[in-house]
Short mmCIF file of C-alpha atoms and ligand atoms in Angstrom, two decimals:
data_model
loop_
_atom_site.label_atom_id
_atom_site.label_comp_id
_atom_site.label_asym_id
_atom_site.label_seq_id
_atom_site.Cartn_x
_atom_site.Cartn_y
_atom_site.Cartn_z
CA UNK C 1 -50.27 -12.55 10.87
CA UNK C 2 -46.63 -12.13 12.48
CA UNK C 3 -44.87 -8.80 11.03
CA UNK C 4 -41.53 -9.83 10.22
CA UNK C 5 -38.72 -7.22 11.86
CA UNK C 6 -37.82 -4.88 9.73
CA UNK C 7 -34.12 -5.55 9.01
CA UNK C 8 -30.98 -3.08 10.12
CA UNK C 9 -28.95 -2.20 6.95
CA UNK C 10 -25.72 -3.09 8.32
CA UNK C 11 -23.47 0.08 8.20
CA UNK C 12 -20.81 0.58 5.51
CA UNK C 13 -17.31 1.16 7.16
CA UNK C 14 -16.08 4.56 7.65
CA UNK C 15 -14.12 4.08 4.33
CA UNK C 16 -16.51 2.78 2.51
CA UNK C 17 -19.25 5.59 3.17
CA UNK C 18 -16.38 8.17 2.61
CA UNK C 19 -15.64 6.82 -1.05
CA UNK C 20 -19.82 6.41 -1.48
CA UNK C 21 -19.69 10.19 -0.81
CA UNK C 22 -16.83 10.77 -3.04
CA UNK C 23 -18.43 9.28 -5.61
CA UNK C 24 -21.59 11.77 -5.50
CA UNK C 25 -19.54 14.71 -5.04
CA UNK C 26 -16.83 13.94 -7.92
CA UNK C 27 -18.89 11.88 -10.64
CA UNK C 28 -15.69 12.29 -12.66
CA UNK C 29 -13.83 9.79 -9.97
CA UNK C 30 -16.90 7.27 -10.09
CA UNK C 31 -14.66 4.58 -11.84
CA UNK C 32 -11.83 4.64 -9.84
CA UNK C 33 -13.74 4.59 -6.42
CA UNK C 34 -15.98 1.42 -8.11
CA UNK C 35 -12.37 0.01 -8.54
CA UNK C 36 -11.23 0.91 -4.90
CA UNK C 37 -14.09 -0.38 -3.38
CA UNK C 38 -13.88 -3.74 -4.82
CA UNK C 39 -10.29 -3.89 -3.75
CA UNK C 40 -11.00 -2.61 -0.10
CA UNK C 41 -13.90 -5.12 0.28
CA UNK C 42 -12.02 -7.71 -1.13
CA UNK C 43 -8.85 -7.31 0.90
CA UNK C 44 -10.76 -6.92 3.95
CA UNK C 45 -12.98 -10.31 3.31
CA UNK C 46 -9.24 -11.85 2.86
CA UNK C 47 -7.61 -10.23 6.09
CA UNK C 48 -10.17 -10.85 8.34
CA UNK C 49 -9.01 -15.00 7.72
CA UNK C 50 -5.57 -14.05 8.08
CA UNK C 51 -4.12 -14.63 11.47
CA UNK C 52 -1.86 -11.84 13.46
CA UNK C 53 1.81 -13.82 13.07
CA UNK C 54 4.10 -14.04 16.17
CA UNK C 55 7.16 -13.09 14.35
CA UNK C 56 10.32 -13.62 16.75
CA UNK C 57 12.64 -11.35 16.14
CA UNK C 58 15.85 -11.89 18.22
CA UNK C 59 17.01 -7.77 19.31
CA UNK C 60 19.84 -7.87 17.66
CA UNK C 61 19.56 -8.89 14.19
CA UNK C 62 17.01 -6.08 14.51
CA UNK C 63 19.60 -3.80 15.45
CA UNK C 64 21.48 -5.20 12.92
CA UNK C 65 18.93 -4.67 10.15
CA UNK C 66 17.86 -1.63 11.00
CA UNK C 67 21.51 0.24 10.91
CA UNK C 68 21.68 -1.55 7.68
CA UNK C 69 18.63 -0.30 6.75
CA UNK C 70 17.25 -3.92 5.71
CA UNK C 71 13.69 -4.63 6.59
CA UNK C 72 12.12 -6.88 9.18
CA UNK C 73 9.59 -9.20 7.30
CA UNK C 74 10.81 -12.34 6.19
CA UNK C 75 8.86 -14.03 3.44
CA UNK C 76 8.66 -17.20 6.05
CA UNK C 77 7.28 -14.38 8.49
CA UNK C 78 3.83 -13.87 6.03
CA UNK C 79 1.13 -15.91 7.40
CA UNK C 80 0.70 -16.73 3.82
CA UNK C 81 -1.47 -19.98 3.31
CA UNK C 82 -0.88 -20.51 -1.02
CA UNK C 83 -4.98 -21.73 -1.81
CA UNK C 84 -6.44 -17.90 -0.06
CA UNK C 85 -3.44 -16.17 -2.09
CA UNK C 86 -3.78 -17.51 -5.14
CA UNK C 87 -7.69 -16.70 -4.75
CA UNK C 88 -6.73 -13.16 -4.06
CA UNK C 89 -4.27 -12.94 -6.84
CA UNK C 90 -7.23 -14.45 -9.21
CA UNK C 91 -9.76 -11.48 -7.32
CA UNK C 92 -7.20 -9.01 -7.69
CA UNK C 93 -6.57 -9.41 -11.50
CA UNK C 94 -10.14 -9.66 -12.13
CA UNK C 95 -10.91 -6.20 -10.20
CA UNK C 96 -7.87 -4.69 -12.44
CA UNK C 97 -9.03 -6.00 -15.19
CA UNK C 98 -12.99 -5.36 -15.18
CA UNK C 99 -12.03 -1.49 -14.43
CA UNK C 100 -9.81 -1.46 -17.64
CA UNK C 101 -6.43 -1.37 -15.55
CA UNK C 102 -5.05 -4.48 -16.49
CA UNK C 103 -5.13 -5.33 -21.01
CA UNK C 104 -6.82 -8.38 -21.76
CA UNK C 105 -3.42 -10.06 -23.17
CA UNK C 106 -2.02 -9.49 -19.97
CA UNK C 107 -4.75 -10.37 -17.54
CA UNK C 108 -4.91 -13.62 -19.69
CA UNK C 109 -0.97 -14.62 -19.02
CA UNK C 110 -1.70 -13.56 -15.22
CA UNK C 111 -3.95 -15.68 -14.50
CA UNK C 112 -2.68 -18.66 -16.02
CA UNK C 113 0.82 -17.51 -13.95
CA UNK C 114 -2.05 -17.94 -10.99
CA UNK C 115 -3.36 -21.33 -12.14
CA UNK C 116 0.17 -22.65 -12.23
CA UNK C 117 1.21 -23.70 -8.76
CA UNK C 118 4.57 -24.42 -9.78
CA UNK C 119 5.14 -21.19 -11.30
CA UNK C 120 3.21 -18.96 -9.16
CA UNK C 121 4.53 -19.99 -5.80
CA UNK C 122 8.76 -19.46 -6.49
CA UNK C 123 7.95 -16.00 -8.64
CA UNK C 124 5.87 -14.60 -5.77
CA UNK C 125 8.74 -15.67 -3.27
CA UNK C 126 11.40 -14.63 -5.82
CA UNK C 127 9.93 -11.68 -5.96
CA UNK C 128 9.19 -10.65 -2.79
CA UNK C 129 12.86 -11.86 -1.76
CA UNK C 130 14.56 -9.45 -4.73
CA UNK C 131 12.01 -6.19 -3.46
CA UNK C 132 12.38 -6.15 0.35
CA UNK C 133 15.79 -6.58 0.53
CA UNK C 134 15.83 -8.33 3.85
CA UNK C 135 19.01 -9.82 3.47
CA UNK C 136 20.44 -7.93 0.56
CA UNK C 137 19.55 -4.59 1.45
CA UNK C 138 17.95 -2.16 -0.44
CA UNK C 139 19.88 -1.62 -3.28
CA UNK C 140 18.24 -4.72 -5.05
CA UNK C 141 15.14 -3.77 -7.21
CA UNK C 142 14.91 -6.33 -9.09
CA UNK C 143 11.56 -7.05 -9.54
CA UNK C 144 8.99 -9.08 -11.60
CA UNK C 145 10.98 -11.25 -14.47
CA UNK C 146 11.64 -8.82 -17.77
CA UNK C 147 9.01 -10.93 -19.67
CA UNK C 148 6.38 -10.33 -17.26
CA UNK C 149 2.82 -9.15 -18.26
CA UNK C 150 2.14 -5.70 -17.32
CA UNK C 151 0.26 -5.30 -14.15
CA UNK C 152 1.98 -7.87 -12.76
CA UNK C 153 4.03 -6.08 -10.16
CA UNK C 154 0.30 -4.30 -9.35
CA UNK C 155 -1.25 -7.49 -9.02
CA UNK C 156 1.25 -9.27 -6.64
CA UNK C 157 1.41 -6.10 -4.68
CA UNK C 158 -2.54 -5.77 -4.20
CA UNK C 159 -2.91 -9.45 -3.00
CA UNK C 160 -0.20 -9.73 -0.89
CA UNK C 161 -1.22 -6.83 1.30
CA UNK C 162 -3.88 -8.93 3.51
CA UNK C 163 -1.64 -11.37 4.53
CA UNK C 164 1.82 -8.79 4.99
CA UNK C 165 -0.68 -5.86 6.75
CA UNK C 166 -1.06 -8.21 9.06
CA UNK C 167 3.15 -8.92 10.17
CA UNK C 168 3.35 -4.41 9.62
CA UNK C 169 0.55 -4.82 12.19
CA UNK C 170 2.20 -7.13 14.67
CA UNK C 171 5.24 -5.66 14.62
CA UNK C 172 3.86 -2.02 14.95
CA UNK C 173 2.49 -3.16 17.98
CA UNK C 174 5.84 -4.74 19.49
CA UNK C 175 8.78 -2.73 17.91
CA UNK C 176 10.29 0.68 18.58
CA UNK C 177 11.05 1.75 15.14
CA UNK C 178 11.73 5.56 15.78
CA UNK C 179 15.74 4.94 15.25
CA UNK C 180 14.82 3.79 11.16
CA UNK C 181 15.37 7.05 9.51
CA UNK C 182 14.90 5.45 5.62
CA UNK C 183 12.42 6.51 2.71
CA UNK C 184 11.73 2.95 2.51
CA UNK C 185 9.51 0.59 4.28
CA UNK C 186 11.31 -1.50 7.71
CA UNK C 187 8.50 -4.52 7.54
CA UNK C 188 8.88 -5.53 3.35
CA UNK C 189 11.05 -2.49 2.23
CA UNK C 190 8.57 -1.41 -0.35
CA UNK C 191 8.59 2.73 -0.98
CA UNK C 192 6.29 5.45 0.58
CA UNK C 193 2.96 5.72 -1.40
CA UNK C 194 1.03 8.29 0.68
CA UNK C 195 1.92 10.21 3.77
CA UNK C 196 0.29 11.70 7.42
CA UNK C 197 1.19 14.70 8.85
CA UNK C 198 0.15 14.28 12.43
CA UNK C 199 -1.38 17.05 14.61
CA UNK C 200 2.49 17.80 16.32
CA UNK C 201 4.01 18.29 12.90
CA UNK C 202 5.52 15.03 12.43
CA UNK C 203 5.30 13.18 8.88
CA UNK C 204 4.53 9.71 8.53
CA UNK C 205 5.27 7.84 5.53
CA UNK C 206 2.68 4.53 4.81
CA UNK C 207 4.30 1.52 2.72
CA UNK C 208 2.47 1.26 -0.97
CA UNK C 209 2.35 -2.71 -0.30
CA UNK C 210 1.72 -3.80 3.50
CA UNK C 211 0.48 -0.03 4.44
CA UNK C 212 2.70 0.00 7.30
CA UNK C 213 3.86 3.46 8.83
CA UNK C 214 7.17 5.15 9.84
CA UNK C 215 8.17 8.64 11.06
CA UNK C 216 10.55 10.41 8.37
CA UNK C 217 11.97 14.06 7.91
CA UNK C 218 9.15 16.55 6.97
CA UNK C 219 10.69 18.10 3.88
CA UNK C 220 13.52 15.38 2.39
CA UNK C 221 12.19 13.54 -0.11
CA UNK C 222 11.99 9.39 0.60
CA UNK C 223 12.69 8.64 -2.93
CA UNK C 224 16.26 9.86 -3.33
CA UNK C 225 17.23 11.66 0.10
CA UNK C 226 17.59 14.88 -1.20
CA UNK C 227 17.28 17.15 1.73
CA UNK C 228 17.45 20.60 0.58
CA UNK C 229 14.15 22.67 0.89
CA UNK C 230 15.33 24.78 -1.94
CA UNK C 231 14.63 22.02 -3.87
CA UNK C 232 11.08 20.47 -2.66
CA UNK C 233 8.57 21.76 -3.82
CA UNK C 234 5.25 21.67 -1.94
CA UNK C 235 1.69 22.69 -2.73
CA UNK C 236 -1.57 21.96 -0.83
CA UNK C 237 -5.45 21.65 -1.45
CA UNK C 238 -7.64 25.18 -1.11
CA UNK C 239 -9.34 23.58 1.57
CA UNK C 240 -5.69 22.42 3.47
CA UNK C 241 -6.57 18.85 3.02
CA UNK C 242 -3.86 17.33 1.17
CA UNK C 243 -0.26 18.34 0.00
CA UNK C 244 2.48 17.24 -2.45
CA UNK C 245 5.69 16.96 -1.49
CA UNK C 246 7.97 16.89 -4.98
CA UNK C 247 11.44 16.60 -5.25
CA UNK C 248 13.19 18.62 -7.55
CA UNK C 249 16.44 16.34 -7.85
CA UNK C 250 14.42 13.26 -8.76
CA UNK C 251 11.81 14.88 -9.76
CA UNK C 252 9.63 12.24 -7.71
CA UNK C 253 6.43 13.26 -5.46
CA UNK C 254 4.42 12.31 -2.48
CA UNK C 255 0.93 13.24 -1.61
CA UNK C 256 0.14 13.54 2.07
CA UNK C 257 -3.16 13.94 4.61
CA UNK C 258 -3.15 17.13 6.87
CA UNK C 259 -4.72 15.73 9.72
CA UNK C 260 -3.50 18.91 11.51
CA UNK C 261 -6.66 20.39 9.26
CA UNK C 262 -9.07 17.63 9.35
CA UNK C 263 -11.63 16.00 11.41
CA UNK C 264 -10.94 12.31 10.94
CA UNK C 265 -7.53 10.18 10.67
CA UNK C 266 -6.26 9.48 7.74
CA UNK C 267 -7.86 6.72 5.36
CA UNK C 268 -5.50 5.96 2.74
CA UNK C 269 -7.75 3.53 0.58
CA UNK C 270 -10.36 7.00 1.01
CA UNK C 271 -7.47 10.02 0.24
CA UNK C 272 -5.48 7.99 -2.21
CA UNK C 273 -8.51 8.48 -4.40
CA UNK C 274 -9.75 11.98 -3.33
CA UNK C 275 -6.55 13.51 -4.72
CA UNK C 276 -6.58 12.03 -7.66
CA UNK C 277 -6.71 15.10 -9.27
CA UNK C 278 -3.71 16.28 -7.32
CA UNK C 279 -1.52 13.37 -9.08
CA UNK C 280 -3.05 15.38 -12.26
CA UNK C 281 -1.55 18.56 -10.77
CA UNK C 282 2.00 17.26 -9.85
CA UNK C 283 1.91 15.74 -13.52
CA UNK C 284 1.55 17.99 -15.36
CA UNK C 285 4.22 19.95 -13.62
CA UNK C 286 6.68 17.01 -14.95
CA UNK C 287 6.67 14.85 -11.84
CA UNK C 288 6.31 11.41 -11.63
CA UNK C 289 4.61 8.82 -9.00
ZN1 ZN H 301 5.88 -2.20 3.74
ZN1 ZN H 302 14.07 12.90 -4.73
#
């Protein structure tokens, strides 16, 4: 009789083994890491099919659209291929919708939105034309149809990530960015949902939609530029962790990761659920997300 090996457990990515320990230690944040780990696995299933785009990008219309502060990522630019989006847009709403996020008359009109080629394809381009702003600059936020379902905007967001990570990723890797000095996002134009400040001080802002990252003034708020420290006010974790950054003009907040206090880098899918209670704490102090 042959033993048969025993197998190796594969190991759970750094992110996923944080949230598994989150999970223990908060019980109270079980459902929203559940939620965050189907996303992360999902999204990472979907990116790892998604190639790394050459995106040409002639120097000076980037000169051009950065002084205009107009972002780099065309929607032509997303290695988008419509059968693996419309899967993720059908995996995202389901996620959203089995952890109570999304209502069941919504989730309903989304996915039939996602069945629809004809009417899936131009919303997602409309839309992602009318948010980045690449040609129109910033000042357009028009967004998803007035008659949308709710959740929509989350949905589209969620499962376009994979495939516009990977042009944020690209162009990370070819681009000198340090001369953008916006609160919003040069790849897709999309607004600061988390920040890093690094071990020299400096405070990086990462994009809400393709997670991208871009250096931006320590204490003046992204949202509406107020730069007056007199009116930001900032509060941190006992442990040093994590701060808020809210702005007492537009009354708008930011979390951020120390990592001048910590012993890993930062892991947004991880610390955008860890300090979920601090979203409870800038709340109820009559800030908004
Ligand atoms: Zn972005
Ligand atoms: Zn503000």
């Amino acid at each position: 009789m042959t033993e048969r090996p025993a197998r190796v457990p594969r190991a759970d990515p750094r992110d996923v083994a944080e949230l598994k320990r989150i999970k223990t230690a908060q019980p109270e944040l079980a459902s929203a890491v559940d939620m965050q780990l189907a996303l992360v696995e999902m999204q990472r299933r979907v990116q790892g099919r998604v190639p790394l785009p050459w995106i040409q990008v002639d120097p000076q219309w980037l000169q051009a659209q950065q002084s205009a502060g107009r972002p780099l990522v065309r929607f032509r630019d997303i290695p988008l291929e419509w059968s693996d989006f419309r899967l993720t847009f059908r995996q995202t709403a389901d996620i959203l919708h089995r952890f109570e996020a999304l209502e069941r008359a919504d989730y309903n009109r989304i996915v039939a939105i996602g069945r629809d080629g004809n009417a899936l394809e131009p919303l997602v381009i409309a839309w992602y034309d009318a948010t980045a702003g690449v040609d129109a600059g910033p000042e357009n936020k028009a967004k998803t149809p007035p008659d949308a379902p709710a959740g929509l905007d989350q949905v589209l967001v969620l499962a376009l990530r994979p495939f516009l990570a990977r042009c944020a990723e690209a162009l990370t890797q070819r681009l000198d960015l340090s001369a953008w000095k916006h609160g919003h996002c040069p790849f897709c134009g999309w607004e600061p949902d988390f920040a890093v400040i690094t071990p020299s001080a400096e405070r990086r802002l990462i994009c809400g939609r393709c997670t991208g990252q871009w250096s931006f003034a320590p204490l003046t708020c992204p949202f509406c530029a107020n730069d007056d420290r007199a009116l930001i006010t900032s509060f941190a974790t006992r442990d040093g962790l994590y701060r808020v950054y809210a702005c007492d003009v537009c009354r708008r907040y930011l979390k951020a990761y120390d990592a001048r206090s910590a012993s890993r880098p930062i892991m947004v899918a991880v610390d955008s659920i860890a300090t979920l209670p601090l979203d409870a704490a800038a709340i109820q102090r009559g800030y908004v997300g």
